[in-house]
Amino acid sequence: MSSSTAPSSSVAAGSADPSGARRNSKRPKYSRFTQQELPACKPILTPRWVISAFMLVSIVFIPIGVASLFASRDVVEIIDRYDTECIPVDARNDKVKYIQTPGNKTCTRNITVTKQMKRPIYVYYQLDNFYQNHRRYVKSRSDSQLRSNSSANAVSDCKPEDYSNGQVIVPCGLIAWSLFNDTYSFSRSGQQLAVNKRGISWKSDREHKFGKDVFPRNFQNGTLIGGARLNESIPLSEQEDLIVWMRTAALPTFRKLYGKIEEDLQVNDVIQVTLGNNYNTYSFSGKKKLVLSTTSWLGGKNDFLGIAYLTVGGLCFFLAMVFTIVYLVKPRQLGDPSYLSWNRNPGWQ
């Protein structure tokens, strides 16, 4: 008898224990959070609130869109495509052979300024149909090697541009190997226009991603040259053309900053551009363009942001007008049960 009463007393004691009760039940531990009893804001979207919200969005977005469009239209931009024009007429049937043949490939272009351009004037090169976002291309680099000379041998991710003649390549990888090597020089009325190439890269890249003690070594020393060469006496942190190029683009059409002209250009000025047409975009049907551009408070020329703001603001204004007309023509009493489906159609089942 005593043996049977002991278990019953233990069960009774266990039932009084909350943890024991939870073990015998699927009911979760009580809390205001799990039972969704926390204070909450449950706004009722009345017609007036909805119309006011749409009107507020339109009032804010439309002026921003107009200001963005005006800022974009104030940017003066000159684009000159030269990849075909800088090939001699008799060599245009085989452009790849021409670009791969050693020799001087200087080309002269004249650009007419159609609107005053205030300094600084940014010089970009634009490449089309160049997929810098290709997975193998993006992975072919060594960030640790770029940062520190002590990691010069960390080239495991750089194949096939990791070693040349049995020696480590610095900087290694396909990105550095394909460094853009077209050159530009500008003159106006016989006077040279200097191009400032300092400060064209991100400060964070110069200070944290490219080391001051890392110098190019054994670079472009193989049988196949991919692009520009680097000065072996200058550390990578000061070779800003390389730093700009190593920040890969997400789209196949992209621009990269080449330098800045620190002089104003006037209307009808004729800028003579001497190009070194060296970069091979002909093997993959790419295009090369030279871009001169000013900037505004919004940046470069880009109408998308202004159009997007105007579109959203205009749509909200249209919806606000539609809802206002519906509310005035056919108003509904808030919470009227007569609009419930089972009240409108009692025999719906």
XYZ file of C-alpha atoms in Angstrom:
349
model
C 0.000 0.000 0.000
C 2.821 2.312 0.895
C 4.541 1.511 -2.390
C 1.458 2.592 -4.374
C 0.912 5.818 -2.471
C 4.458 7.067 -2.995
C 4.175 7.391 -6.733
C 0.830 9.149 -6.439
C 2.289 11.671 -4.021
C 5.246 12.233 -6.311
C 2.937 12.799 -9.258
C 0.931 15.286 -7.250
C 4.088 17.101 -6.294
C 5.254 17.076 -9.891
C 1.951 18.495 -11.114
C 2.441 21.439 -8.801
C 5.816 22.144 -10.434
C 5.385 24.406 -13.483
C 8.320 22.753 -15.275
C 6.753 19.338 -14.747
C 3.455 20.576 -16.093
C 5.171 21.892 -19.215
C 6.798 18.518 -19.782
C 3.372 16.894 -19.787
C 1.764 19.544 -21.986
C 2.384 21.076 -25.401
C 1.314 24.454 -24.131
C 4.199 26.964 -24.498
C 5.546 28.895 -21.571
C 3.343 31.854 -20.925
C 4.690 35.299 -21.748
C 3.141 38.438 -23.143
C 5.402 38.133 -26.176
C 4.480 34.540 -27.119
C 0.797 35.228 -26.487
C 0.969 38.452 -28.553
C -0.256 40.600 -25.689
C 2.352 43.348 -25.993
C 1.178 46.922 -26.584
C 0.700 47.510 -30.288
C -0.370 50.280 -32.597
C -3.259 49.223 -34.784
C -4.153 52.210 -36.928
C -7.426 52.231 -38.785
C -6.844 53.335 -42.373
C -9.764 55.621 -42.902
C -10.235 57.243 -46.332
C -8.997 60.579 -45.025
C -5.795 59.028 -43.689
C -5.130 57.191 -46.965
C -5.753 60.268 -49.096
C -3.575 62.400 -46.802
C -0.738 59.867 -46.946
C -0.780 59.747 -50.764
C -0.891 63.548 -50.956
C 2.036 63.859 -48.531
C 4.168 61.466 -50.592
C 3.360 63.338 -53.801
C 4.115 66.732 -52.206
C 7.527 65.486 -51.060
C 8.525 63.369 -54.077
C 7.530 65.634 -56.973
C 9.752 68.612 -55.959
C 12.674 66.246 -55.302
C 12.177 64.683 -58.740
C 12.078 68.070 -60.455
C 15.208 69.237 -58.603
C 17.031 66.001 -59.477
C 16.153 66.321 -63.156
C 17.311 69.935 -63.296
C 20.567 68.997 -61.566
C 21.128 66.169 -64.049
C 20.354 68.400 -67.031
C 22.895 70.977 -65.799
C 25.673 68.403 -66.136
C 27.632 68.855 -69.373
C 28.806 65.573 -70.846
C 30.789 64.865 -74.005
C 31.089 61.263 -75.200
C 33.427 60.259 -78.021
C 33.605 56.671 -79.228
C 37.003 56.036 -80.774
C 37.600 52.281 -80.936
C 36.771 52.078 -84.647
C 37.856 55.556 -85.735
C 41.340 55.010 -84.316
C 41.910 51.972 -86.516
C 43.402 52.744 -89.966
C 40.930 52.193 -92.773
C 43.040 49.483 -94.405
C 43.204 47.535 -91.100
C 39.536 47.622 -90.130
C 38.857 44.217 -91.687
C 41.072 42.603 -89.034
C 41.060 44.840 -85.966
C 42.348 42.124 -83.637
C 45.484 41.618 -85.734
C 46.101 45.357 -85.796
C 45.769 45.821 -82.032
C 47.967 42.788 -81.296
C 50.731 43.931 -83.641
C 53.483 45.814 -81.755
C 54.000 49.431 -82.716
C 52.813 52.975 -82.174
C 49.012 53.266 -82.218
C 48.610 56.979 -81.583
C 45.355 58.541 -82.687
C 44.240 62.179 -82.703
C 40.658 63.238 -82.100
C 39.052 66.693 -82.015
C 36.254 67.389 -79.550
C 34.155 70.562 -79.690
C 32.746 71.914 -76.446
C 29.054 72.740 -76.951
C 28.413 74.247 -73.515
C 30.597 75.837 -70.889
C 32.225 73.270 -68.635
C 33.369 74.465 -65.234
C 36.250 72.791 -63.477
C 36.915 70.214 -62.337
C 36.171 68.310 -65.534
C 36.251 64.574 -65.001
C 37.831 62.355 -67.639
C 36.411 58.827 -67.823
C 36.989 55.861 -70.074
C 33.906 53.781 -70.811
C 33.970 50.134 -71.821
C 30.999 48.258 -73.256
C 30.501 44.481 -73.301
C 33.272 43.934 -70.744
C 32.071 41.550 -68.033
C 34.163 42.418 -64.998
C 31.534 40.641 -62.887
C 32.437 37.215 -64.282
C 32.920 34.845 -61.351
C 36.335 33.557 -62.384
C 37.547 37.062 -63.181
C 36.363 38.546 -59.870
C 38.003 35.761 -57.832
C 41.333 36.041 -59.624
C 43.082 38.358 -57.146
C 44.849 38.254 -53.786
C 43.721 40.917 -51.337
C 46.286 39.880 -48.743
C 49.089 40.256 -51.294
C 47.860 43.730 -52.236
C 47.805 44.821 -48.570
C 51.156 43.603 -47.279
C 54.537 42.647 -48.655
C 54.709 39.806 -46.138
C 51.915 38.058 -48.094
C 53.601 38.339 -51.474
C 53.446 34.563 -51.955
C 49.680 34.330 -51.298
C 48.733 33.673 -54.907
C 46.544 30.584 -54.574
C 43.488 32.417 -56.010
C 45.328 34.149 -58.842
C 45.606 31.401 -61.449
C 46.533 31.558 -64.265
C 48.392 34.805 -63.483
C 50.162 33.635 -60.321
C 53.686 32.785 -61.451
C 55.817 33.831 -64.401
C 59.147 32.206 -65.126
C 58.938 30.527 -61.733
C 58.575 33.819 -59.859
C 55.601 35.286 -58.029
C 53.662 38.005 -59.853
C 52.836 41.135 -57.846
C 50.022 42.110 -58.245
C 48.715 38.742 -59.336
C 45.443 37.696 -60.942
C 43.429 38.395 -64.062
C 42.036 41.723 -62.848
C 45.444 43.353 -62.479
C 46.750 41.604 -65.605
C 43.977 43.155 -67.740
C 44.665 46.718 -66.519
C 43.370 49.339 -68.976
C 46.276 50.870 -70.905
C 44.836 53.440 -73.314
C 46.303 56.885 -72.692
C 44.877 60.377 -73.206
C 46.470 63.810 -73.446
C 44.594 67.041 -74.122
C 45.467 70.407 -75.636
C 43.530 73.570 -76.477
C 44.760 76.126 -78.998
C 48.198 74.586 -78.850
C 48.301 74.784 -75.017
C 48.546 71.556 -73.063
C 45.708 70.764 -70.648
C 47.129 68.981 -67.640
C 45.291 65.923 -66.339
C 45.419 65.504 -62.585
C 45.562 61.802 -61.727
C 45.842 62.247 -57.965
C 42.862 61.442 -55.762
C 40.915 59.574 -58.456
C 40.551 56.432 -56.329
C 38.703 55.824 -53.084
C 40.610 56.960 -50.024
C 39.637 53.773 -48.168
C 41.155 51.680 -50.969
C 44.430 53.614 -50.937
C 44.829 53.458 -47.173
C 43.511 49.988 -46.329
C 43.496 47.724 -49.393
C 46.782 48.572 -51.102
C 49.980 48.528 -49.078
C 52.654 51.198 -49.032
C 55.320 48.490 -48.817
C 54.006 46.483 -51.802
C 55.813 47.129 -55.091
C 55.069 45.593 -58.510
C 57.263 42.627 -59.263
C 57.480 40.389 -62.306
C 54.313 42.057 -63.636
C 53.370 41.716 -67.347
C 56.506 39.616 -67.795
C 54.891 36.643 -69.481
C 54.442 35.745 -73.119
C 50.965 37.273 -73.303
C 50.557 40.898 -72.210
C 47.092 41.743 -70.924
C 47.252 45.494 -70.412
C 49.257 48.301 -68.830
C 52.611 47.919 -67.114
C 53.354 49.292 -63.649
C 56.281 51.296 -62.359
C 58.206 48.974 -60.054
C 59.591 51.876 -58.004
C 56.140 53.137 -56.930
C 54.117 51.297 -54.235
C 50.662 50.018 -55.109
C 49.022 52.515 -52.738
C 50.143 55.316 -55.077
C 49.294 53.624 -58.382
C 45.756 54.957 -58.594
C 45.031 53.729 -62.123
C 45.429 50.200 -60.790
C 43.341 50.934 -57.679
C 40.481 52.303 -59.793
C 40.623 49.311 -62.138
C 40.686 46.753 -59.321
C 37.296 47.944 -58.038
C 35.351 45.749 -60.456
C 32.136 46.905 -62.085
C 28.797 45.136 -61.638
C 27.524 45.723 -65.192
C 29.075 45.024 -68.605
C 28.954 48.741 -69.479
C 30.907 50.856 -67.022
C 32.989 53.989 -66.637
C 36.166 54.440 -64.654
C 37.830 57.692 -63.714
C 41.031 58.469 -65.628
C 41.794 61.924 -64.239
C 40.601 65.515 -63.795
C 41.161 68.647 -65.879
C 41.495 71.604 -63.534
C 40.580 74.300 -66.085
C 37.296 75.690 -67.389
C 36.341 74.927 -70.984
C 34.401 77.530 -72.920
C 31.753 77.154 -75.607
C 33.168 76.261 -79.050
C 36.580 75.349 -77.650
C 38.180 72.650 -79.764
C 39.981 70.087 -77.620
C 42.618 68.037 -79.376
C 42.921 64.590 -77.824
C 45.963 62.439 -78.462
C 45.036 58.837 -77.732
C 47.155 55.786 -77.291
C 44.818 53.135 -78.689
C 46.387 50.091 -77.030
C 43.636 48.207 -75.206
C 42.224 45.186 -76.999
C 38.432 45.290 -76.865
C 38.116 43.968 -80.403
C 38.503 40.311 -79.401
C 35.168 40.396 -77.563
C 33.342 43.038 -79.675
C 33.742 45.655 -76.999
C 33.508 49.419 -77.369
C 35.742 52.174 -76.028
C 34.569 55.696 -75.320
C 36.182 58.813 -73.910
C 33.901 60.826 -71.624
C 34.363 64.400 -70.407
C 31.852 65.374 -67.751
C 31.116 67.984 -65.122
C 29.194 67.224 -61.930
C 26.365 68.711 -59.898
C 25.292 68.392 -56.256
C 23.699 65.103 -57.288
C 26.785 63.733 -59.028
C 27.127 62.936 -62.724
C 24.504 62.937 -65.429
C 21.741 60.514 -64.486
C 18.046 61.138 -65.167
C 16.874 57.899 -63.562
C 16.601 59.228 -60.003
C 14.545 62.264 -61.036
C 12.260 60.195 -63.258
C 11.750 57.657 -60.467
C 10.763 60.354 -57.946
C 8.403 61.998 -60.436
C 6.811 58.671 -61.332
C 6.133 57.691 -57.722
C 4.980 61.180 -56.784
C 2.693 61.435 -59.815
C 1.202 58.001 -59.171
C 0.489 58.894 -55.524
C -1.126 62.170 -56.584
C -3.301 60.335 -59.116
C -4.407 57.779 -56.518
C -5.152 60.533 -54.011
C -7.413 62.260 -56.568
C -9.185 59.006 -57.455
C -9.810 58.123 -53.806
C -11.013 61.657 -53.111
C -13.556 61.498 -55.938
C -14.770 58.053 -54.833
C -15.037 59.243 -51.227
C -17.050 62.319 -52.180
C -19.300 60.651 -54.754
C -20.013 57.437 -52.905
C -19.066 57.743 -49.226
C -19.261 54.837 -46.814
C -19.862 54.905 -43.109
C -16.880 53.405 -41.298
C -17.786 50.097 -39.596
C -21.203 49.808 -41.207
C -22.134 46.070 -40.925
C -24.524 46.323 -43.850
C -21.561 46.081 -46.210
C -20.603 42.635 -44.936
C -21.117 39.915 -47.494
C -23.465 37.810 -45.356
C -25.640 40.847 -44.729
C -25.850 41.786 -48.394
C -26.658 38.231 -49.462
C -28.261 36.229 -46.608
C -28.663 33.141 -48.736
C -25.109 32.980 -49.925
C -24.606 29.457 -48.560
